[in-house]
């Protein structure tokens, strides 16, 4: 008789995150532990009457994100089926295009089905002052353990609350002015303050002022951390 591989245990899920790699490993193991095939960690950004998703981490295929679109992902993340911590989650089942309370159109439901998100759960994560959302989905209905999902939701809240700076870049819009962004870019390229001043046609004190403002906006402790945050978020 062939031995069956042991299911991942919650005890195996790392709770200390110090890098994007740790975050990916955490979500991958957490998804496996609850029976999900896919995960997505999302921040929702509101711009006037529109909401858009900023994806912090995900193992969704690129085409799924592009075709479904970030607006729909934002709708899923904060929709009627989203469970707050401590509330038993209810699935948004894509298979068969059920009534989703007007949340999705038939075509959007079909796309989710095509890309293997047949059963999908949305969880609200309260992480300090930030509010994030986790989407977990499976290619087969009933494959996700809802009791384990509730435990996983609390683990997400705890683990993510330990790394506010890791999440800051992805959960906020670009806070930098054009000059602040230019200064950080040139410093990231190895230029000195005097060299950046020469390139931009300003004084060295002005360059230092721009960089100081950028550091403050990112809640970073130094230039290197501000540069790392800007690079991770795609700002430079």
PDB file of C-alpha atoms in Angstrom:
ATOM      1  CA  UNK A   1       0.000   0.000   0.000  1.00  0.00           C
ATOM      2  CA  UNK A   2       1.325   3.413  -0.998  1.00  0.00           C
ATOM      3  CA  UNK A   3       1.898   5.835   1.859  1.00  0.00           C
ATOM      4  CA  UNK A   4      -0.129   9.031   1.692  1.00  0.00           C
ATOM      5  CA  UNK A   5       1.721  12.300   2.217  1.00  0.00           C
ATOM      6  CA  UNK A   6       0.786  13.978   5.471  1.00  0.00           C
ATOM      7  CA  UNK A   7      -1.333  17.096   5.196  1.00  0.00           C
ATOM      8  CA  UNK A   8       0.469  20.318   6.199  1.00  0.00           C
ATOM      9  CA  UNK A   9      -0.161  21.200   9.826  1.00  0.00           C
ATOM     10  CA  UNK A  10      -0.806  24.656  11.281  1.00  0.00           C
ATOM     11  CA  UNK A  11       2.151  23.911  13.526  1.00  0.00           C
ATOM     12  CA  UNK A  12       4.343  24.037  10.419  1.00  0.00           C
ATOM     13  CA  UNK A  13       3.212  27.537   9.429  1.00  0.00           C
ATOM     14  CA  UNK A  14       5.877  30.164  10.268  1.00  0.00           C
ATOM     15  CA  UNK A  15       4.589  33.037  12.388  1.00  0.00           C
ATOM     16  CA  UNK A  16       7.644  35.296  12.168  1.00  0.00           C
ATOM     17  CA  UNK A  17       7.852  37.122   8.862  1.00  0.00           C
ATOM     18  CA  UNK A  18      10.837  39.253   7.911  1.00  0.00           C
ATOM     19  CA  UNK A  19      10.734  39.287   4.108  1.00  0.00           C
ATOM     20  CA  UNK A  20       8.447  38.914   1.111  1.00  0.00           C
ATOM     21  CA  UNK A  21       9.755  35.364   0.816  1.00  0.00           C
ATOM     22  CA  UNK A  22       8.575  34.629   4.359  1.00  0.00           C
ATOM     23  CA  UNK A  23       5.176  36.088   3.509  1.00  0.00           C
ATOM     24  CA  UNK A  24       4.855  33.875   0.430  1.00  0.00           C
ATOM     25  CA  UNK A  25       5.878  30.787   2.405  1.00  0.00           C
ATOM     26  CA  UNK A  26       3.418  31.672   5.168  1.00  0.00           C
ATOM     27  CA  UNK A  27       0.456  32.060   2.806  1.00  0.00           C
ATOM     28  CA  UNK A  28       1.386  28.987   0.764  1.00  0.00           C
ATOM     29  CA  UNK A  29       1.514  26.759   3.849  1.00  0.00           C
ATOM     30  CA  UNK A  30      -1.595  28.342   5.321  1.00  0.00           C
ATOM     31  CA  UNK A  31      -3.551  27.719   2.103  1.00  0.00           C
ATOM     32  CA  UNK A  32      -2.428  24.083   2.052  1.00  0.00           C
ATOM     33  CA  UNK A  33      -3.406  23.671   5.707  1.00  0.00           C
ATOM     34  CA  UNK A  34      -7.001  24.757   5.067  1.00  0.00           C
ATOM     35  CA  UNK A  35      -7.381  22.854   1.790  1.00  0.00           C
ATOM     36  CA  UNK A  36      -7.166  25.865  -0.553  1.00  0.00           C
ATOM     37  CA  UNK A  37      -5.432  25.783  -3.931  1.00  0.00           C
ATOM     38  CA  UNK A  38      -5.023  29.544  -4.271  1.00  0.00           C
ATOM     39  CA  UNK A  39      -4.522  32.587  -2.067  1.00  0.00           C
ATOM     40  CA  UNK A  40      -4.424  36.331  -2.513  1.00  0.00           C
ATOM     41  CA  UNK A  41      -3.628  39.030   0.048  1.00  0.00           C
ATOM     42  CA  UNK A  42      -5.252  42.302  -0.977  1.00  0.00           C
ATOM     43  CA  UNK A  43      -5.439  45.911   0.133  1.00  0.00           C
ATOM     44  CA  UNK A  44      -8.352  47.921  -1.256  1.00  0.00           C
ATOM     45  CA  UNK A  45      -7.637  51.503  -2.295  1.00  0.00           C
ATOM     46  CA  UNK A  46     -10.551  53.915  -2.655  1.00  0.00           C
ATOM     47  CA  UNK A  47     -10.338  56.681  -5.244  1.00  0.00           C
ATOM     48  CA  UNK A  48     -13.452  58.871  -5.320  1.00  0.00           C
ATOM     49  CA  UNK A  49     -16.319  56.530  -6.346  1.00  0.00           C
ATOM     50  CA  UNK A  50     -14.051  53.668  -7.417  1.00  0.00           C
ATOM     51  CA  UNK A  51     -12.312  50.914  -5.489  1.00  0.00           C
ATOM     52  CA  UNK A  52      -9.217  49.154  -6.748  1.00  0.00           C
ATOM     53  CA  UNK A  53      -7.180  46.244  -5.408  1.00  0.00           C
ATOM     54  CA  UNK A  54      -3.511  46.417  -4.564  1.00  0.00           C
ATOM     55  CA  UNK A  55      -2.223  42.867  -4.504  1.00  0.00           C
ATOM     56  CA  UNK A  56       0.271  42.280  -1.704  1.00  0.00           C
ATOM     57  CA  UNK A  57       0.896  38.574  -2.384  1.00  0.00           C
ATOM     58  CA  UNK A  58      -0.785  35.975  -4.565  1.00  0.00           C
ATOM     59  CA  UNK A  59      -0.341  32.680  -6.374  1.00  0.00           C
ATOM     60  CA  UNK A  60      -3.097  33.382  -8.901  1.00  0.00           C
ATOM     61  CA  UNK A  61      -1.956  33.021 -12.505  1.00  0.00           C
ATOM     62  CA  UNK A  62      -1.213  36.301 -14.270  1.00  0.00           C
ATOM     63  CA  UNK A  63      -3.969  35.854 -16.880  1.00  0.00           C
ATOM     64  CA  UNK A  64      -6.595  35.420 -14.148  1.00  0.00           C
ATOM     65  CA  UNK A  65      -5.645  38.716 -12.530  1.00  0.00           C
ATOM     66  CA  UNK A  66      -5.556  40.529 -15.880  1.00  0.00           C
ATOM     67  CA  UNK A  67      -8.848  39.173 -17.228  1.00  0.00           C
ATOM     68  CA  UNK A  68     -10.827  39.306 -14.004  1.00  0.00           C
ATOM     69  CA  UNK A  69      -9.384  42.711 -13.199  1.00  0.00           C
ATOM     70  CA  UNK A  70      -8.445  44.442  -9.990  1.00  0.00           C
ATOM     71  CA  UNK A  71     -11.793  46.196  -9.711  1.00  0.00           C
ATOM     72  CA  UNK A  72     -13.582  42.836  -9.506  1.00  0.00           C
ATOM     73  CA  UNK A  73     -10.945  41.531  -7.092  1.00  0.00           C
ATOM     74  CA  UNK A  74     -11.621  44.569  -4.883  1.00  0.00           C
ATOM     75  CA  UNK A  75     -15.367  43.815  -5.107  1.00  0.00           C
ATOM     76  CA  UNK A  76     -14.754  40.207  -4.059  1.00  0.00           C
ATOM     77  CA  UNK A  77     -12.465  41.282  -1.218  1.00  0.00           C
ATOM     78  CA  UNK A  78     -14.963  43.604   0.459  1.00  0.00           C
ATOM     79  CA  UNK A  79     -18.245  42.139  -0.713  1.00  0.00           C
ATOM     80  CA  UNK A  80     -21.283  40.615   0.936  1.00  0.00           C
ATOM     81  CA  UNK A  81     -19.514  37.317   1.530  1.00  0.00           C
ATOM     82  CA  UNK A  82     -16.512  38.779   3.341  1.00  0.00           C
ATOM     83  CA  UNK A  83     -16.150  37.380   6.875  1.00  0.00           C
ATOM     84  CA  UNK A  84     -14.861  39.473   9.765  1.00  0.00           C
ATOM     85  CA  UNK A  85     -12.575  37.763  12.310  1.00  0.00           C
ATOM     86  CA  UNK A  86     -14.556  35.381  14.493  1.00  0.00           C
ATOM     87  CA  UNK A  87     -17.449  35.055  12.020  1.00  0.00           C
ATOM     88  CA  UNK A  88     -17.919  31.719  10.255  1.00  0.00           C
ATOM     89  CA  UNK A  89     -17.104  32.396   6.594  1.00  0.00           C
ATOM     90  CA  UNK A  90     -19.556  31.706   3.796  1.00  0.00           C
ATOM     91  CA  UNK A  91     -18.299  30.706   0.342  1.00  0.00           C
ATOM     92  CA  UNK A  92     -18.833  32.504  -2.916  1.00  0.00           C
ATOM     93  CA  UNK A  93     -19.246  29.424  -5.117  1.00  0.00           C
ATOM     94  CA  UNK A  94     -18.489  30.156  -8.750  1.00  0.00           C
ATOM     95  CA  UNK A  95     -19.463  26.779 -10.217  1.00  0.00           C
ATOM     96  CA  UNK A  96     -22.834  26.869 -11.949  1.00  0.00           C
ATOM     97  CA  UNK A  97     -23.098  30.669 -11.711  1.00  0.00           C
ATOM     98  CA  UNK A  98     -25.218  30.801  -8.527  1.00  0.00           C
ATOM     99  CA  UNK A  99     -26.909  33.898  -7.208  1.00  0.00           C
ATOM    100  CA  UNK A 100     -24.146  36.108  -5.840  1.00  0.00           C
ATOM    101  CA  UNK A 101     -26.438  38.874  -4.654  1.00  0.00           C
ATOM    102  CA  UNK A 102     -25.467  41.074  -7.585  1.00  0.00           C
ATOM    103  CA  UNK A 103     -21.810  40.948  -6.594  1.00  0.00           C
ATOM    104  CA  UNK A 104     -20.652  39.486  -9.920  1.00  0.00           C
ATOM    105  CA  UNK A 105     -21.959  39.205 -13.454  1.00  0.00           C
ATOM    106  CA  UNK A 106     -22.382  35.829 -15.145  1.00  0.00           C
ATOM    107  CA  UNK A 107     -19.252  36.409 -17.223  1.00  0.00           C
ATOM    108  CA  UNK A 108     -17.199  37.238 -14.134  1.00  0.00           C
ATOM    109  CA  UNK A 109     -18.436  34.092 -12.396  1.00  0.00           C
ATOM    110  CA  UNK A 110     -17.525  32.066 -15.484  1.00  0.00           C
ATOM    111  CA  UNK A 111     -14.004  33.498 -15.517  1.00  0.00           C
ATOM    112  CA  UNK A 112     -13.483  32.531 -11.881  1.00  0.00           C
ATOM    113  CA  UNK A 113     -14.667  29.029 -12.721  1.00  0.00           C
ATOM    114  CA  UNK A 114     -12.336  28.771 -15.740  1.00  0.00           C
ATOM    115  CA  UNK A 115      -9.314  29.762 -13.674  1.00  0.00           C
ATOM    116  CA  UNK A 116     -10.014  27.228 -10.936  1.00  0.00           C
ATOM    117  CA  UNK A 117     -11.632  29.475  -8.322  1.00  0.00           C
ATOM    118  CA  UNK A 118     -14.731  27.312  -8.084  1.00  0.00           C
ATOM    119  CA  UNK A 119     -15.181  27.925  -4.370  1.00  0.00           C
ATOM    120  CA  UNK A 120     -13.874  31.195  -2.972  1.00  0.00           C
ATOM    121  CA  UNK A 121     -13.817  32.729   0.497  1.00  0.00           C
ATOM    122  CA  UNK A 122     -13.067  36.329   1.388  1.00  0.00           C
ATOM    123  CA  UNK A 123     -11.723  37.150   4.856  1.00  0.00           C
ATOM    124  CA  UNK A 124     -11.263  40.554   6.442  1.00  0.00           C
ATOM    125  CA  UNK A 125      -7.954  40.940   8.258  1.00  0.00           C
ATOM    126  CA  UNK A 126      -7.587  43.609  10.937  1.00  0.00           C
ATOM    127  CA  UNK A 127      -3.858  44.320  11.054  1.00  0.00           C
ATOM    128  CA  UNK A 128      -3.188  47.147  13.476  1.00  0.00           C
ATOM    129  CA  UNK A 129      -4.656  50.236  11.836  1.00  0.00           C
ATOM    130  CA  UNK A 130      -4.613  48.601   8.420  1.00  0.00           C
ATOM    131  CA  UNK A 131      -7.414  46.560   6.904  1.00  0.00           C
ATOM    132  CA  UNK A 132      -6.458  43.830   4.478  1.00  0.00           C
ATOM    133  CA  UNK A 133      -8.382  41.021   2.831  1.00  0.00           C
ATOM    134  CA  UNK A 134      -7.412  37.420   2.149  1.00  0.00           C
ATOM    135  CA  UNK A 135      -9.003  35.410  -0.660  1.00  0.00           C
ATOM    136  CA  UNK A 136      -8.702  31.630  -0.472  1.00  0.00           C
ATOM    137  CA  UNK A 137     -10.128  29.427  -3.202  1.00  0.00           C
ATOM    138  CA  UNK A 138     -10.204  25.867  -4.434  1.00  0.00           C
ATOM    139  CA  UNK A 139     -10.905  24.142  -7.731  1.00  0.00           C
ATOM    140  CA  UNK A 140     -13.451  21.819  -6.074  1.00  0.00           C
ATOM    141  CA  UNK A 141     -16.474  22.747  -3.951  1.00  0.00           C
ATOM    142  CA  UNK A 142     -16.246  21.659  -0.325  1.00  0.00           C
ATOM    143  CA  UNK A 143     -12.482  21.220  -0.375  1.00  0.00           C
ATOM    144  CA  UNK A 144     -11.762  24.086   2.040  1.00  0.00           C
ATOM    145  CA  UNK A 145     -12.151  23.353   5.760  1.00  0.00           C
ATOM    146  CA  UNK A 146     -14.180  26.269   7.151  1.00  0.00           C
ATOM    147  CA  UNK A 147     -13.170  25.654  10.760  1.00  0.00           C
ATOM    148  CA  UNK A 148      -9.504  25.639   9.737  1.00  0.00           C
ATOM    149  CA  UNK A 149     -10.184  28.755   7.667  1.00  0.00           C
ATOM    150  CA  UNK A 150     -11.313  30.630  10.781  1.00  0.00           C
ATOM    151  CA  UNK A 151      -8.117  29.613  12.583  1.00  0.00           C
ATOM    152  CA  UNK A 152      -6.095  30.654   9.579  1.00  0.00           C
ATOM    153  CA  UNK A 153      -7.776  34.051   9.557  1.00  0.00           C
ATOM    154  CA  UNK A 154      -6.657  34.714  13.140  1.00  0.00           C
ATOM    155  CA  UNK A 155      -3.144  33.508  12.302  1.00  0.00           C
ATOM    156  CA  UNK A 156      -3.031  35.933   9.377  1.00  0.00           C
ATOM    157  CA  UNK A 157      -4.060  38.849  11.589  1.00  0.00           C
ATOM    158  CA  UNK A 158      -1.407  37.974  14.166  1.00  0.00           C
ATOM    159  CA  UNK A 159       1.457  37.261  11.760  1.00  0.00           C
ATOM    160  CA  UNK A 160       0.843  40.310   9.568  1.00  0.00           C
ATOM    161  CA  UNK A 161       0.584  42.633  12.562  1.00  0.00           C
ATOM    162  CA  UNK A 162       4.254  41.872  13.247  1.00  0.00           C
ATOM    163  CA  UNK A 163       5.439  43.304   9.912  1.00  0.00           C
ATOM    164  CA  UNK A 164       3.823  46.720   9.301  1.00  0.00           C
ATOM    165  CA  UNK A 165       6.760  47.985   7.248  1.00  0.00           C
ATOM    166  CA  UNK A 166       6.646  44.916   5.011  1.00  0.00           C
ATOM    167  CA  UNK A 167       3.035  45.719   4.157  1.00  0.00           C
ATOM    168  CA  UNK A 168       3.313  49.505   3.984  1.00  0.00           C
ATOM    169  CA  UNK A 169       4.501  49.671   0.386  1.00  0.00           C
ATOM    170  CA  UNK A 170       1.698  47.540  -0.978  1.00  0.00           C
ATOM    171  CA  UNK A 171      -1.159  48.957   1.070  1.00  0.00           C
ATOM    172  CA  UNK A 172      -0.641  52.647   0.381  1.00  0.00           C
ATOM    173  CA  UNK A 173      -0.713  54.707  -2.767  1.00  0.00           C
ATOM    174  CA  UNK A 174       2.483  56.346  -4.017  1.00  0.00           C
ATOM    175  CA  UNK A 175       3.057  59.071  -1.412  1.00  0.00           C
ATOM    176  CA  UNK A 176       6.101  60.666  -3.053  1.00  0.00           C
ATOM    177  CA  UNK A 177       6.389  63.831  -5.078  1.00  0.00           C
ATOM    178  CA  UNK A 178       8.184  63.668  -8.417  1.00  0.00           C
ATOM    179  CA  UNK A 179      11.339  65.205  -6.922  1.00  0.00           C
ATOM    180  CA  UNK A 180      11.332  62.854  -3.914  1.00  0.00           C
ATOM    181  CA  UNK A 181      10.962  59.894  -6.262  1.00  0.00           C
ATOM    182  CA  UNK A 182      13.803  61.141  -8.495  1.00  0.00           C
ATOM    183  CA  UNK A 183      16.125  61.615  -5.535  1.00  0.00           C
ATOM    184  CA  UNK A 184      15.450  58.129  -4.195  1.00  0.00           C
ATOM    185  CA  UNK A 185      15.929  56.653  -7.662  1.00  0.00           C
ATOM    186  CA  UNK A 186      19.349  58.232  -8.183  1.00  0.00           C
ATOM    187  CA  UNK A 187      20.488  57.310  -4.674  1.00  0.00           C
ATOM    188  CA  UNK A 188      19.380  53.728  -5.380  1.00  0.00           C
ATOM    189  CA  UNK A 189      21.618  53.860  -8.466  1.00  0.00           C
ATOM    190  CA  UNK A 190      24.614  54.597  -6.230  1.00  0.00           C
ATOM    191  CA  UNK A 191      24.805  58.362  -6.709  1.00  0.00           C
ATOM    192  CA  UNK A 192      25.996  60.567  -3.866  1.00  0.00           C
ATOM    193  CA  UNK A 193      23.972  63.517  -2.611  1.00  0.00           C
ATOM    194  CA  UNK A 194      26.238  65.947  -4.486  1.00  0.00           C
ATOM    195  CA  UNK A 195      25.900  63.922  -7.698  1.00  0.00           C
ATOM    196  CA  UNK A 196      22.110  63.851  -7.402  1.00  0.00           C
ATOM    197  CA  UNK A 197      22.139  67.623  -6.823  1.00  0.00           C
ATOM    198  CA  UNK A 198      24.155  68.097 -10.008  1.00  0.00           C
ATOM    199  CA  UNK A 199      21.839  65.839 -12.034  1.00  0.00           C
ATOM    200  CA  UNK A 200      18.683  67.609 -10.846  1.00  0.00           C
ATOM    201  CA  UNK A 201      20.122  71.116 -10.835  1.00  0.00           C
ATOM    202  CA  UNK A 202      19.399  71.786  -7.155  1.00  0.00           C
ATOM    203  CA  UNK A 203      21.480  72.178  -4.010  1.00  0.00           C
ATOM    204  CA  UNK A 204      22.720  69.280  -1.889  1.00  0.00           C
ATOM    205  CA  UNK A 205      20.617  70.556   1.020  1.00  0.00           C
ATOM    206  CA  UNK A 206      17.528  70.381  -1.192  1.00  0.00           C
ATOM    207  CA  UNK A 207      18.317  66.788  -2.151  1.00  0.00           C
ATOM    208  CA  UNK A 208      18.742  65.863   1.508  1.00  0.00           C
ATOM    209  CA  UNK A 209      15.406  67.537   2.275  1.00  0.00           C
ATOM    210  CA  UNK A 210      13.612  65.545  -0.434  1.00  0.00           C
ATOM    211  CA  UNK A 211      15.119  62.298   0.790  1.00  0.00           C
ATOM    212  CA  UNK A 212      14.232  63.094   4.410  1.00  0.00           C
ATOM    213  CA  UNK A 213      10.620  63.686   3.378  1.00  0.00           C
ATOM    214  CA  UNK A 214      10.575  60.369   1.507  1.00  0.00           C
ATOM    215  CA  UNK A 215      11.951  58.540   4.553  1.00  0.00           C
ATOM    216  CA  UNK A 216       9.248  60.081   6.740  1.00  0.00           C
ATOM    217  CA  UNK A 217       6.440  59.245   4.296  1.00  0.00           C
ATOM    218  CA  UNK A 218       7.495  55.586   4.226  1.00  0.00           C
ATOM    219  CA  UNK A 219       7.951  55.498   8.013  1.00  0.00           C
ATOM    220  CA  UNK A 220      11.446  54.210   7.281  1.00  0.00           C
ATOM    221  CA  UNK A 221      14.419  54.536   9.602  1.00  0.00           C
ATOM    222  CA  UNK A 222      17.009  55.414   6.948  1.00  0.00           C
ATOM    223  CA  UNK A 223      17.652  55.890   3.230  1.00  0.00           C
ATOM    224  CA  UNK A 224      18.261  52.220   2.556  1.00  0.00           C
ATOM    225  CA  UNK A 225      14.916  51.218   4.035  1.00  0.00           C
ATOM    226  CA  UNK A 226      13.066  53.959   2.118  1.00  0.00           C
ATOM    227  CA  UNK A 227      14.706  52.814  -1.128  1.00  0.00           C
ATOM    228  CA  UNK A 228      13.836  49.183  -0.421  1.00  0.00           C
ATOM    229  CA  UNK A 229      10.208  50.138   0.262  1.00  0.00           C
ATOM    230  CA  UNK A 230       9.982  52.175  -2.932  1.00  0.00           C
ATOM    231  CA  UNK A 231      11.477  49.367  -5.017  1.00  0.00           C
ATOM    232  CA  UNK A 232       9.146  46.721  -3.546  1.00  0.00           C
ATOM    233  CA  UNK A 233       6.117  48.883  -4.292  1.00  0.00           C
ATOM    234  CA  UNK A 234       7.224  49.641  -7.856  1.00  0.00           C
ATOM    235  CA  UNK A 235       7.541  53.379  -7.173  1.00  0.00           C
ATOM    236  CA  UNK A 236      11.146  53.452  -8.406  1.00  0.00           C
TER     237      UNK A 236
END
